[in-house]
Amino acid sequence: MGQTSLEDSIVSSILNFSERALYEARFEEAKAIVNLSYFKNFKGYKIEHEILLSVQKLRIDGIANNVFNKGTDHRENLNTLLKFLPDSKEVEDTEVLGDLFFALSQAYRSHNNIDSSLIYRNKSLHIFESTGNFEKIAELRAYDISVKHNMLLQRGERDKILELIPEYEKEIKASNLCSKYVLAYNTRHLAQIHRRQTLDYEKALQLFKWSLDLRLEIGFKPYLPASYSSLGDVYMKMGEDKLAIEMYAESSKLAEEIGFIRFQLYPNLQIGDIYLNKQQTEKAYEYYLKALKLASKNNFSLGIDQSIERIKKLNTTRYKMN
């Protein structure tokens, strides 16, 4: 942020504290730490500070909303960022502008304004390339390929998804040099292709384990339930039921600890399916019922429907949905 002031150092420390709380899935604390009202009375408070604190809050909200199955007000997020543009010439630190432009690119993308998203994506990339910020470049490129991947997945374009494999492999090599956070992201997404499209379960297993190990190493708790659940999915496909159950059980346990709604439910449904395939209906019912209770507790309508449908598959009046 130009010449470092006391306020710069304080804001930098606050952002680090907030990021640590986010990594530990303490979402409300992470947001409270970057509350703008605490800083506006600082004598040296600058637009750079407000941009960085605002971008961090939006980042926390995005991850927390995914965990708690809450909707995101994309218009409000976009407006929060747009208000900085008229005064952006006052920003001395170009990397802060890079952060703002990247956040704007994501906000426009979420609002389905692709042209504006690309404009700010290119602006942010230009800044990070000029400053040699390889970690940010890796993060931006990982976002690019994941957006493309998700779009192709929604369209069911298998062949084009397979074309992403060399792109992911290239990004994995790059992110391996600069960001374990991004590397965990890229390895997980490539693993999904091998699980869903190539059906190379050994390769998928290798990549999912790598991604999980990275998340454990950096201490990123919010998505650990998803990592363990994905390993459960692969082991289930491979017929390794015991290992699958172990991974699903760990996923569900971690999800309950941090409140990740989807992964409190899904692993229990999967364990129930494993037991149902083994003709162990009592055990299947036990896990389906647990999933139903968790879904009801969290008012998760999709989970409620899925749990009820599973219980109905038991095809007997012995099992009650209560």
PDB file of C-alpha atoms in Angstrom:
ATOM      1  CA  MET A   1       0.000   0.000   0.000  1.00  0.00           C
ATOM      2  CA  GLY A   2       2.645   2.501  -1.077  1.00  0.00           C
ATOM      3  CA  GLN A   3       4.840   3.662   1.823  1.00  0.00           C
ATOM      4  CA  THR A   4       3.794   1.552   4.793  1.00  0.00           C
ATOM      5  CA  SER A   5       2.071   3.470   7.591  1.00  0.00           C
ATOM      6  CA  LEU A   6       0.927   2.342  11.026  1.00  0.00           C
ATOM      7  CA  GLU A   7      -2.613   2.036   9.650  1.00  0.00           C
ATOM      8  CA  ASP A   8      -1.347  -0.093   6.754  1.00  0.00           C
ATOM      9  CA  SER A   9       0.332  -2.450   9.204  1.00  0.00           C
ATOM     10  CA  ILE A  10      -2.758  -2.655  11.408  1.00  0.00           C
ATOM     11  CA  VAL A  11      -5.058  -3.426   8.454  1.00  0.00           C
ATOM     12  CA  SER A  12      -2.587  -6.012   7.150  1.00  0.00           C
ATOM     13  CA  SER A  13      -2.526  -7.723  10.554  1.00  0.00           C
ATOM     14  CA  ILE A  14      -6.317  -7.587  10.791  1.00  0.00           C
ATOM     15  CA  LEU A  15      -6.634  -9.250   7.382  1.00  0.00           C
ATOM     16  CA  ASN A  16      -4.257 -11.997   8.484  1.00  0.00           C
ATOM     17  CA  PHE A  17      -6.289 -12.597  11.668  1.00  0.00           C
ATOM     18  CA  SER A  18      -9.496 -12.693   9.619  1.00  0.00           C
ATOM     19  CA  GLU A  19      -8.004 -15.153   7.146  1.00  0.00           C
ATOM     20  CA  ARG A  20      -6.881 -17.430   9.966  1.00  0.00           C
ATOM     21  CA  ALA A  21     -10.386 -17.386  11.452  1.00  0.00           C
ATOM     22  CA  LEU A  22     -11.788 -18.201   8.009  1.00  0.00           C
ATOM     23  CA  TYR A  23      -9.383 -21.133   7.628  1.00  0.00           C
ATOM     24  CA  GLU A  24     -10.615 -22.417  10.985  1.00  0.00           C
ATOM     25  CA  ALA A  25     -14.251 -22.052   9.866  1.00  0.00           C
ATOM     26  CA  ARG A  26     -14.961 -19.370  12.473  1.00  0.00           C
ATOM     27  CA  PHE A  27     -16.976 -17.366   9.966  1.00  0.00           C
ATOM     28  CA  GLU A  28     -18.703 -14.832  12.208  1.00  0.00           C
ATOM     29  CA  GLU A  29     -15.426 -14.011  13.924  1.00  0.00           C
ATOM     30  CA  ALA A  30     -13.693 -13.676  10.564  1.00  0.00           C
ATOM     31  CA  LYS A  31     -16.322 -11.161   9.432  1.00  0.00           C
ATOM     32  CA  ALA A  32     -16.381  -9.249  12.712  1.00  0.00           C
ATOM     33  CA  ILE A  33     -12.622  -8.736  12.519  1.00  0.00           C
ATOM     34  CA  VAL A  34     -12.941  -6.815   9.224  1.00  0.00           C
ATOM     35  CA  ASN A  35     -15.968  -4.727  10.266  1.00  0.00           C
ATOM     36  CA  LEU A  36     -15.433  -1.408   8.484  1.00  0.00           C
ATOM     37  CA  SER A  37     -16.936   0.640  11.319  1.00  0.00           C
ATOM     38  CA  TYR A  38     -13.919  -0.167  13.490  1.00  0.00           C
ATOM     39  CA  PHE A  39     -11.500   1.487  11.096  1.00  0.00           C
ATOM     40  CA  LYS A  40     -13.161   4.602   9.713  1.00  0.00           C
ATOM     41  CA  ASN A  41     -11.966   6.762  12.623  1.00  0.00           C
ATOM     42  CA  PHE A  42      -8.338   5.951  11.903  1.00  0.00           C
ATOM     43  CA  LYS A  43      -6.496   9.138  11.022  1.00  0.00           C
ATOM     44  CA  GLY A  44      -4.685   7.424   8.161  1.00  0.00           C
ATOM     45  CA  TYR A  45      -7.636   5.375   6.901  1.00  0.00           C
ATOM     46  CA  LYS A  46      -7.511   5.206   3.086  1.00  0.00           C
ATOM     47  CA  ILE A  47      -9.585   3.818   0.249  1.00  0.00           C
ATOM     48  CA  GLU A  48      -7.073   0.973  -0.069  1.00  0.00           C
ATOM     49  CA  HIS A  49      -7.986  -0.176   3.425  1.00  0.00           C
ATOM     50  CA  GLU A  50     -11.709  -0.109   2.734  1.00  0.00           C
ATOM     51  CA  ILE A  51     -11.258  -2.051  -0.517  1.00  0.00           C
ATOM     52  CA  LEU A  52      -9.189  -4.782   1.118  1.00  0.00           C
ATOM     53  CA  LEU A  53     -11.533  -5.120   4.089  1.00  0.00           C
ATOM     54  CA  SER A  54     -14.613  -5.186   1.840  1.00  0.00           C
ATOM     55  CA  VAL A  55     -13.152  -7.786  -0.523  1.00  0.00           C
ATOM     56  CA  GLN A  56     -12.245  -9.966   2.456  1.00  0.00           C
ATOM     57  CA  LYS A  57     -15.779  -9.737   3.848  1.00  0.00           C
ATOM     58  CA  LEU A  58     -17.250 -10.786   0.490  1.00  0.00           C
ATOM     59  CA  ARG A  59     -14.790 -13.706   0.357  1.00  0.00           C
ATOM     60  CA  ILE A  60     -15.866 -14.871   3.824  1.00  0.00           C
ATOM     61  CA  ASP A  61     -19.551 -14.505   2.944  1.00  0.00           C
ATOM     62  CA  GLY A  62     -19.088 -16.559  -0.234  1.00  0.00           C
ATOM     63  CA  ILE A  63     -17.530 -19.502   1.576  1.00  0.00           C
ATOM     64  CA  ALA A  64     -19.890 -19.264   4.579  1.00  0.00           C
ATOM     65  CA  ASN A  65     -22.972 -19.131   2.343  1.00  0.00           C
ATOM     66  CA  ASN A  66     -21.815 -22.304   0.624  1.00  0.00           C
ATOM     67  CA  VAL A  67     -21.283 -24.024   3.956  1.00  0.00           C
ATOM     68  CA  PHE A  68     -24.619 -22.906   5.435  1.00  0.00           C
ATOM     69  CA  ASN A  69     -26.572 -23.372   2.197  1.00  0.00           C
ATOM     70  CA  LYS A  70     -27.534 -19.694   2.040  1.00  0.00           C
ATOM     71  CA  GLY A  71     -28.195 -17.641  -1.045  1.00  0.00           C
ATOM     72  CA  THR A  72     -25.899 -14.800  -2.078  1.00  0.00           C
ATOM     73  CA  ASP A  73     -27.154 -11.355  -3.062  1.00  0.00           C
ATOM     74  CA  HIS A  74     -24.992 -10.935  -6.157  1.00  0.00           C
ATOM     75  CA  ARG A  75     -26.404  -7.494  -6.944  1.00  0.00           C
ATOM     76  CA  GLU A  76     -25.543  -6.221  -3.471  1.00  0.00           C
ATOM     77  CA  ASN A  77     -22.024  -7.635  -3.732  1.00  0.00           C
ATOM     78  CA  LEU A  78     -21.540  -5.994  -7.112  1.00  0.00           C
ATOM     79  CA  ASN A  79     -22.765  -2.637  -5.809  1.00  0.00           C
ATOM     80  CA  THR A  80     -20.415  -2.903  -2.821  1.00  0.00           C
ATOM     81  CA  LEU A  81     -17.468  -3.137  -5.206  1.00  0.00           C
ATOM     82  CA  LEU A  82     -18.684  -0.662  -7.831  1.00  0.00           C
ATOM     83  CA  LYS A  83     -18.770   2.164  -5.302  1.00  0.00           C
ATOM     84  CA  PHE A  84     -14.963   2.120  -5.233  1.00  0.00           C
ATOM     85  CA  LEU A  85     -14.487   2.742  -8.957  1.00  0.00           C
ATOM     86  CA  PRO A  86     -15.068   6.531  -8.980  1.00  0.00           C
ATOM     87  CA  ASP A  87     -12.207   7.004  -6.489  1.00  0.00           C
ATOM     88  CA  SER A  88      -9.976   4.222  -7.778  1.00  0.00           C
ATOM     89  CA  LYS A  89      -7.429   6.737  -9.111  1.00  0.00           C
ATOM     90  CA  GLU A  90      -6.624   7.580  -5.498  1.00  0.00           C
ATOM     91  CA  VAL A  91      -5.392   4.028  -4.920  1.00  0.00           C
ATOM     92  CA  GLU A  92      -1.612   4.089  -4.654  1.00  0.00           C
ATOM     93  CA  ASP A  93      -1.036   0.355  -4.459  1.00  0.00           C
ATOM     94  CA  THR A  94      -1.747  -1.261  -7.829  1.00  0.00           C
ATOM     95  CA  GLU A  95      -2.108  -4.713  -6.247  1.00  0.00           C
ATOM     96  CA  VAL A  96      -5.068  -3.431  -4.237  1.00  0.00           C
ATOM     97  CA  LEU A  97      -6.600  -2.434  -7.557  1.00  0.00           C
ATOM     98  CA  GLY A  98      -5.841  -5.931  -8.801  1.00  0.00           C
ATOM     99  CA  ASP A  99      -7.772  -7.385  -5.864  1.00  0.00           C
ATOM    100  CA  LEU A 100     -10.676  -5.025  -6.550  1.00  0.00           C
ATOM    101  CA  PHE A 101     -10.768  -5.833 -10.262  1.00  0.00           C
ATOM    102  CA  PHE A 102     -10.600  -9.597  -9.637  1.00  0.00           C
ATOM    103  CA  ALA A 103     -13.458  -9.336  -7.143  1.00  0.00           C
ATOM    104  CA  LEU A 104     -15.426  -7.270  -9.661  1.00  0.00           C
ATOM    105  CA  SER A 105     -14.791  -9.882 -12.340  1.00  0.00           C
ATOM    106  CA  GLN A 106     -16.210 -12.581 -10.061  1.00  0.00           C
ATOM    107  CA  ALA A 107     -19.179 -10.424  -9.066  1.00  0.00           C
ATOM    108  CA  TYR A 108     -20.050  -9.641 -12.685  1.00  0.00           C
ATOM    109  CA  ARG A 109     -19.716 -13.335 -13.555  1.00  0.00           C
ATOM    110  CA  SER A 110     -22.102 -14.254 -10.741  1.00  0.00           C
ATOM    111  CA  HIS A 111     -24.494 -11.625 -12.105  1.00  0.00           C
ATOM    112  CA  ASN A 112     -24.201 -13.199 -15.605  1.00  0.00           C
ATOM    113  CA  ASN A 113     -22.546 -10.118 -17.101  1.00  0.00           C
ATOM    114  CA  ILE A 114     -19.821 -11.982 -18.952  1.00  0.00           C
ATOM    115  CA  ASP A 115     -18.426  -9.056 -20.968  1.00  0.00           C
ATOM    116  CA  SER A 116     -17.818  -6.891 -17.900  1.00  0.00           C
ATOM    117  CA  SER A 117     -16.430  -9.895 -16.053  1.00  0.00           C
ATOM    118  CA  LEU A 118     -13.810 -10.431 -18.757  1.00  0.00           C
ATOM    119  CA  ILE A 119     -12.865  -6.748 -18.812  1.00  0.00           C
ATOM    120  CA  TYR A 120     -12.052  -6.722 -15.099  1.00  0.00           C
ATOM    121  CA  ARG A 121     -10.514 -10.163 -15.245  1.00  0.00           C
ATOM    122  CA  ASN A 122      -8.017  -8.907 -17.838  1.00  0.00           C
ATOM    123  CA  LYS A 123      -7.333  -5.735 -15.859  1.00  0.00           C
ATOM    124  CA  SER A 124      -6.561  -7.721 -12.728  1.00  0.00           C
ATOM    125  CA  LEU A 125      -4.383 -10.213 -14.613  1.00  0.00           C
ATOM    126  CA  HIS A 126      -2.398  -7.365 -16.187  1.00  0.00           C
ATOM    127  CA  ILE A 127      -1.708  -5.884 -12.751  1.00  0.00           C
ATOM    128  CA  PHE A 128      -0.649  -9.179 -11.172  1.00  0.00           C
ATOM    129  CA  GLU A 129       1.590  -9.993 -14.143  1.00  0.00           C
ATOM    130  CA  SER A 130       3.219  -6.560 -13.944  1.00  0.00           C
ATOM    131  CA  THR A 131       3.931  -6.973 -10.212  1.00  0.00           C
ATOM    132  CA  GLY A 132       4.985 -10.605 -10.498  1.00  0.00           C
ATOM    133  CA  ASN A 133       2.337 -11.829  -8.057  1.00  0.00           C
ATOM    134  CA  PHE A 134       2.329 -15.461  -9.148  1.00  0.00           C
ATOM    135  CA  GLU A 135       0.051 -16.580  -6.323  1.00  0.00           C
ATOM    136  CA  LYS A 136      -2.697 -14.216  -7.477  1.00  0.00           C
ATOM    137  CA  ILE A 137      -2.146 -15.205 -11.105  1.00  0.00           C
ATOM    138  CA  ALA A 138      -2.572 -18.864 -10.132  1.00  0.00           C
ATOM    139  CA  GLU A 139      -5.758 -18.043  -8.200  1.00  0.00           C
ATOM    140  CA  LEU A 140      -7.195 -16.115 -11.127  1.00  0.00           C
ATOM    141  CA  ARG A 141      -6.378 -18.845 -13.640  1.00  0.00           C
ATOM    142  CA  ALA A 142      -7.829 -21.505 -11.336  1.00  0.00           C
ATOM    143  CA  TYR A 143     -11.028 -19.489 -11.188  1.00  0.00           C
ATOM    144  CA  ASP A 144     -11.076 -19.229 -14.992  1.00  0.00           C
ATOM    145  CA  ILE A 145     -10.794 -22.957 -15.589  1.00  0.00           C
ATOM    146  CA  SER A 146     -13.277 -23.847 -12.832  1.00  0.00           C
ATOM    147  CA  VAL A 147     -15.882 -21.520 -14.366  1.00  0.00           C
ATOM    148  CA  LYS A 148     -15.375 -23.198 -17.728  1.00  0.00           C
ATOM    149  CA  HIS A 149     -15.489 -26.644 -16.102  1.00  0.00           C
ATOM    150  CA  ASN A 150     -18.740 -25.906 -14.283  1.00  0.00           C
ATOM    151  CA  MET A 151     -20.356 -24.518 -17.431  1.00  0.00           C
ATOM    152  CA  LEU A 152     -19.447 -27.622 -19.451  1.00  0.00           C
ATOM    153  CA  LEU A 153     -20.628 -29.875 -16.621  1.00  0.00           C
ATOM    154  CA  GLN A 154     -24.019 -28.164 -16.579  1.00  0.00           C
ATOM    155  CA  ARG A 155     -24.286 -28.652 -20.344  1.00  0.00           C
ATOM    156  CA  GLY A 156     -23.212 -32.280 -20.140  1.00  0.00           C
ATOM    157  CA  GLU A 157     -20.405 -31.738 -22.678  1.00  0.00           C
ATOM    158  CA  ARG A 158     -18.206 -34.678 -21.725  1.00  0.00           C
ATOM    159  CA  ASP A 159     -15.719 -34.440 -24.592  1.00  0.00           C
ATOM    160  CA  LYS A 160     -15.015 -30.771 -23.894  1.00  0.00           C
ATOM    161  CA  ILE A 161     -14.572 -31.530 -20.215  1.00  0.00           C
ATOM    162  CA  LEU A 162     -11.939 -34.107 -21.150  1.00  0.00           C
ATOM    163  CA  GLU A 163     -10.126 -31.365 -23.074  1.00  0.00           C
ATOM    164  CA  LEU A 164      -9.637 -29.573 -19.760  1.00  0.00           C
ATOM    165  CA  ILE A 165      -7.332 -32.305 -18.455  1.00  0.00           C
ATOM    166  CA  PRO A 166      -4.126 -30.870 -19.977  1.00  0.00           C
ATOM    167  CA  GLU A 167      -5.203 -27.385 -18.874  1.00  0.00           C
ATOM    168  CA  TYR A 168      -5.584 -28.568 -15.299  1.00  0.00           C
ATOM    169  CA  GLU A 169      -2.273 -30.408 -15.451  1.00  0.00           C
ATOM    170  CA  LYS A 170      -0.583 -27.208 -16.616  1.00  0.00           C
ATOM    171  CA  GLU A 171      -2.180 -25.192 -13.812  1.00  0.00           C
ATOM    172  CA  ILE A 172      -1.218 -27.835 -11.250  1.00  0.00           C
ATOM    173  CA  LYS A 173       2.431 -27.489 -12.246  1.00  0.00           C
ATOM    174  CA  ALA A 174       2.207 -23.703 -11.957  1.00  0.00           C
ATOM    175  CA  SER A 175       0.303 -23.571  -8.663  1.00  0.00           C
ATOM    176  CA  ASN A 176       2.625 -26.191  -7.161  1.00  0.00           C
ATOM    177  CA  LEU A 177       5.307 -23.495  -7.210  1.00  0.00           C
ATOM    178  CA  CYS A 178       3.379 -20.703  -5.529  1.00  0.00           C
ATOM    179  CA  SER A 179       0.140 -21.618  -3.727  1.00  0.00           C
ATOM    180  CA  LYS A 180      -0.897 -24.719  -1.812  1.00  0.00           C
ATOM    181  CA  TYR A 181      -4.404 -23.278  -1.470  1.00  0.00           C
ATOM    182  CA  VAL A 182      -4.807 -23.027  -5.244  1.00  0.00           C
ATOM    183  CA  LEU A 183      -3.038 -26.354  -5.783  1.00  0.00           C
ATOM    184  CA  ALA A 184      -5.626 -28.063  -3.555  1.00  0.00           C
ATOM    185  CA  TYR A 185      -8.337 -26.452  -5.659  1.00  0.00           C
ATOM    186  CA  ASN A 186      -6.861 -27.558  -8.994  1.00  0.00           C
ATOM    187  CA  THR A 187      -6.044 -31.126  -7.951  1.00  0.00           C
ATOM    188  CA  ARG A 188      -9.572 -31.588  -6.595  1.00  0.00           C
ATOM    189  CA  HIS A 189     -11.204 -30.384  -9.798  1.00  0.00           C
ATOM    190  CA  LEU A 190      -9.031 -32.587 -11.993  1.00  0.00           C
ATOM    191  CA  ALA A 191      -9.877 -35.507  -9.706  1.00  0.00           C
ATOM    192  CA  GLN A 192     -13.556 -34.844 -10.376  1.00  0.00           C
ATOM    193  CA  ILE A 193     -12.987 -35.297 -14.100  1.00  0.00           C
ATOM    194  CA  HIS A 194     -11.310 -38.659 -13.520  1.00  0.00           C
ATOM    195  CA  ARG A 195     -14.114 -39.706 -11.161  1.00  0.00           C
ATOM    196  CA  ARG A 196     -16.993 -38.603 -13.390  1.00  0.00           C
ATOM    197  CA  GLN A 197     -15.738 -38.701 -16.982  1.00  0.00           C
ATOM    198  CA  THR A 198     -12.667 -40.930 -17.464  1.00  0.00           C
ATOM    199  CA  LEU A 199     -13.687 -43.327 -14.642  1.00  0.00           C
ATOM    200  CA  ASP A 200     -10.007 -43.672 -13.792  1.00  0.00           C
ATOM    201  CA  TYR A 201     -10.643 -44.187 -10.090  1.00  0.00           C
ATOM    202  CA  GLU A 202      -7.013 -44.787  -9.174  1.00  0.00           C
ATOM    203  CA  LYS A 203      -6.052 -41.420 -10.651  1.00  0.00           C
ATOM    204  CA  ALA A 204      -9.042 -39.746  -9.016  1.00  0.00           C
ATOM    205  CA  LEU A 205      -8.053 -41.264  -5.668  1.00  0.00           C
ATOM    206  CA  GLN A 206      -4.481 -40.022  -6.024  1.00  0.00           C
ATOM    207  CA  LEU A 207      -5.587 -36.470  -6.795  1.00  0.00           C
ATOM    208  CA  PHE A 208      -8.295 -36.321  -4.108  1.00  0.00           C
ATOM    209  CA  LYS A 209      -5.776 -37.526  -1.516  1.00  0.00           C
ATOM    210  CA  TRP A 210      -3.295 -34.898  -2.665  1.00  0.00           C
ATOM    211  CA  SER A 211      -5.925 -32.172  -2.375  1.00  0.00           C
ATOM    212  CA  LEU A 212      -6.977 -33.364   1.082  1.00  0.00           C
ATOM    213  CA  ASP A 213      -3.369 -33.514   2.295  1.00  0.00           C
ATOM    214  CA  LEU A 214      -2.850 -29.928   1.138  1.00  0.00           C
ATOM    215  CA  ARG A 215      -5.972 -28.694   2.916  1.00  0.00           C
ATOM    216  CA  LEU A 216      -4.889 -30.467   6.087  1.00  0.00           C
ATOM    217  CA  GLU A 217      -1.396 -28.988   5.777  1.00  0.00           C
ATOM    218  CA  ILE A 218      -2.592 -25.398   5.404  1.00  0.00           C
ATOM    219  CA  GLY A 219      -5.381 -25.907   7.922  1.00  0.00           C
ATOM    220  CA  PHE A 220      -8.290 -24.999   5.668  1.00  0.00           C
ATOM    221  CA  LYS A 221     -11.271 -26.516   7.503  1.00  0.00           C
ATOM    222  CA  PRO A 222     -14.345 -25.250   5.570  1.00  0.00           C
ATOM    223  CA  TYR A 223     -13.966 -27.713   2.708  1.00  0.00           C
ATOM    224  CA  LEU A 224     -12.478 -30.692   4.547  1.00  0.00           C
ATOM    225  CA  PRO A 225     -15.914 -32.390   4.666  1.00  0.00           C
ATOM    226  CA  ALA A 226     -16.103 -32.188   0.874  1.00  0.00           C
ATOM    227  CA  SER A 227     -12.601 -33.641   0.539  1.00  0.00           C
ATOM    228  CA  TYR A 228     -13.336 -36.668   2.727  1.00  0.00           C
ATOM    229  CA  SER A 229     -16.703 -37.181   1.041  1.00  0.00           C
ATOM    230  CA  SER A 230     -15.092 -37.243  -2.406  1.00  0.00           C
ATOM    231  CA  LEU A 231     -12.710 -39.958  -1.246  1.00  0.00           C
ATOM    232  CA  GLY A 232     -15.748 -41.851  -0.009  1.00  0.00           C
ATOM    233  CA  ASP A 233     -17.339 -41.502  -3.459  1.00  0.00           C
ATOM    234  CA  VAL A 234     -14.301 -43.002  -5.167  1.00  0.00           C
ATOM    235  CA  TYR A 235     -13.886 -45.858  -2.689  1.00  0.00           C
ATOM    236  CA  MET A 236     -17.593 -46.632  -3.114  1.00  0.00           C
ATOM    237  CA  LYS A 237     -17.156 -46.796  -6.898  1.00  0.00           C
ATOM    238  CA  MET A 238     -14.190 -49.126  -6.399  1.00  0.00           C
ATOM    239  CA  GLY A 239     -16.217 -51.439  -4.153  1.00  0.00           C
ATOM    240  CA  GLU A 240     -14.072 -50.590  -1.133  1.00  0.00           C
ATOM    241  CA  ASP A 241     -17.054 -50.267   1.184  1.00  0.00           C
ATOM    242  CA  LYS A 242     -15.163 -50.199   4.484  1.00  0.00           C
ATOM    243  CA  LEU A 243     -12.900 -47.377   3.340  1.00  0.00           C
ATOM    244  CA  ALA A 244     -15.843 -45.531   1.817  1.00  0.00           C
ATOM    245  CA  ILE A 245     -17.745 -45.671   5.115  1.00  0.00           C
ATOM    246  CA  GLU A 246     -14.677 -44.415   7.000  1.00  0.00           C
ATOM    247  CA  MET A 247     -14.336 -41.416   4.667  1.00  0.00           C
ATOM    248  CA  TYR A 248     -18.046 -40.612   4.730  1.00  0.00           C
ATOM    249  CA  ALA A 249     -18.155 -40.867   8.523  1.00  0.00           C
ATOM    250  CA  GLU A 250     -15.232 -38.446   8.845  1.00  0.00           C
ATOM    251  CA  SER A 251     -16.876 -36.072   6.377  1.00  0.00           C
ATOM    252  CA  SER A 252     -20.142 -36.049   8.302  1.00  0.00           C
ATOM    253  CA  LYS A 253     -18.395 -35.578  11.641  1.00  0.00           C
ATOM    254  CA  LEU A 254     -16.396 -32.582  10.410  1.00  0.00           C
ATOM    255  CA  ALA A 255     -19.456 -31.140   8.701  1.00  0.00           C
ATOM    256  CA  GLU A 256     -21.442 -31.243  11.936  1.00  0.00           C
ATOM    257  CA  GLU A 257     -18.566 -29.531  13.748  1.00  0.00           C
ATOM    258  CA  ILE A 258     -18.554 -26.521  11.411  1.00  0.00           C
ATOM    259  CA  GLY A 259     -22.204 -26.589  10.336  1.00  0.00           C
ATOM    260  CA  PHE A 260     -21.699 -27.593   6.692  1.00  0.00           C
ATOM    261  CA  ILE A 261     -25.279 -28.545   5.926  1.00  0.00           C
ATOM    262  CA  ARG A 262     -24.902 -30.529   2.691  1.00  0.00           C
ATOM    263  CA  PHE A 263     -22.103 -32.702   4.015  1.00  0.00           C
ATOM    264  CA  GLN A 264     -23.942 -33.500   7.212  1.00  0.00           C
ATOM    265  CA  LEU A 265     -26.537 -35.171   4.985  1.00  0.00           C
ATOM    266  CA  TYR A 266     -24.876 -36.586   1.882  1.00  0.00           C
ATOM    267  CA  PRO A 267     -22.345 -38.915   3.561  1.00  0.00           C
ATOM    268  CA  ASN A 268     -25.065 -40.493   5.707  1.00  0.00           C
ATOM    269  CA  LEU A 269     -27.220 -41.112   2.646  1.00  0.00           C
ATOM    270  CA  GLN A 270     -24.250 -42.724   0.915  1.00  0.00           C
ATOM    271  CA  ILE A 271     -23.471 -44.955   3.889  1.00  0.00           C
ATOM    272  CA  GLY A 272     -27.132 -45.961   3.913  1.00  0.00           C
ATOM    273  CA  ASP A 273     -26.866 -46.843   0.215  1.00  0.00           C
ATOM    274  CA  ILE A 274     -23.831 -49.014   0.891  1.00  0.00           C
ATOM    275  CA  TYR A 275     -25.721 -50.980   3.535  1.00  0.00           C
ATOM    276  CA  LEU A 276     -28.797 -51.197   1.338  1.00  0.00           C
ATOM    277  CA  ASN A 277     -26.672 -52.708  -1.452  1.00  0.00           C
ATOM    278  CA  LYS A 278     -25.505 -55.267   1.102  1.00  0.00           C
ATOM    279  CA  GLN A 279     -29.148 -56.059   1.942  1.00  0.00           C
ATOM    280  CA  GLN A 280     -28.587 -54.718   5.454  1.00  0.00           C
ATOM    281  CA  THR A 281     -31.803 -52.734   5.616  1.00  0.00           C
ATOM    282  CA  GLU A 282     -31.679 -52.072   9.359  1.00  0.00           C
ATOM    283  CA  LYS A 283     -28.319 -50.328   9.001  1.00  0.00           C
ATOM    284  CA  ALA A 284     -29.487 -48.519   5.871  1.00  0.00           C
ATOM    285  CA  TYR A 285     -32.541 -47.237   7.716  1.00  0.00           C
ATOM    286  CA  GLU A 286     -30.350 -46.051  10.602  1.00  0.00           C
ATOM    287  CA  TYR A 287     -28.325 -43.779   8.315  1.00  0.00           C
ATOM    288  CA  TYR A 288     -31.267 -42.622   6.206  1.00  0.00           C
ATOM    289  CA  LEU A 289     -33.097 -41.632   9.364  1.00  0.00           C
ATOM    290  CA  LYS A 290     -30.039 -39.804  10.685  1.00  0.00           C
ATOM    291  CA  ALA A 291     -29.843 -37.888   7.411  1.00  0.00           C
ATOM    292  CA  LEU A 292     -33.536 -37.033   7.610  1.00  0.00           C
ATOM    293  CA  LYS A 293     -33.199 -35.713  11.151  1.00  0.00           C
ATOM    294  CA  LEU A 294     -30.195 -33.577  10.208  1.00  0.00           C
ATOM    295  CA  ALA A 295     -31.990 -32.242   7.134  1.00  0.00           C
ATOM    296  CA  SER A 296     -35.059 -31.378   9.203  1.00  0.00           C
ATOM    297  CA  LYS A 297     -32.932 -29.720  11.873  1.00  0.00           C
ATOM    298  CA  ASN A 298     -31.292 -27.507   9.231  1.00  0.00           C
ATOM    299  CA  ASN A 299     -34.512 -26.945   7.260  1.00  0.00           C
ATOM    300  CA  PHE A 300     -32.740 -28.349   4.190  1.00  0.00           C
ATOM    301  CA  SER A 301     -35.635 -29.242   1.893  1.00  0.00           C
ATOM    302  CA  LEU A 302     -33.567 -31.086  -0.723  1.00  0.00           C
ATOM    303  CA  GLY A 303     -32.011 -33.249   1.976  1.00  0.00           C
ATOM    304  CA  ILE A 304     -35.423 -33.965   3.477  1.00  0.00           C
ATOM    305  CA  ASP A 305     -36.746 -35.099   0.083  1.00  0.00           C
ATOM    306  CA  GLN A 306     -33.686 -37.262  -0.609  1.00  0.00           C
ATOM    307  CA  SER A 307     -33.871 -38.908   2.817  1.00  0.00           C
ATOM    308  CA  ILE A 308     -37.581 -39.671   2.512  1.00  0.00           C
ATOM    309  CA  GLU A 309     -37.069 -41.119  -0.960  1.00  0.00           C
ATOM    310  CA  ARG A 310     -34.327 -43.414   0.367  1.00  0.00           C
ATOM    311  CA  ILE A 311     -36.510 -44.620   3.243  1.00  0.00           C
ATOM    312  CA  LYS A 312     -39.333 -45.354   0.803  1.00  0.00           C
ATOM    313  CA  LYS A 313     -36.924 -47.569  -1.165  1.00  0.00           C
ATOM    314  CA  LEU A 314     -36.763 -49.902   1.817  1.00  0.00           C
ATOM    315  CA  ASN A 315     -40.257 -50.917   0.697  1.00  0.00           C
ATOM    316  CA  THR A 316     -41.632 -51.866   4.075  1.00  0.00           C
ATOM    317  CA  THR A 317     -43.919 -50.344   6.677  1.00  0.00           C
ATOM    318  CA  ARG A 318     -41.494 -51.334   9.406  1.00  0.00           C
ATOM    319  CA  TYR A 319     -39.545 -48.134   8.966  1.00  0.00           C
ATOM    320  CA  LYS A 320     -41.026 -44.866  10.126  1.00  0.00           C
ATOM    321  CA  MET A 321     -39.919 -41.388   9.136  1.00  0.00           C
ATOM    322  CA  ASN A 322     -39.638 -39.778  12.549  1.00  0.00           C
TER     323      ASN A 322
END
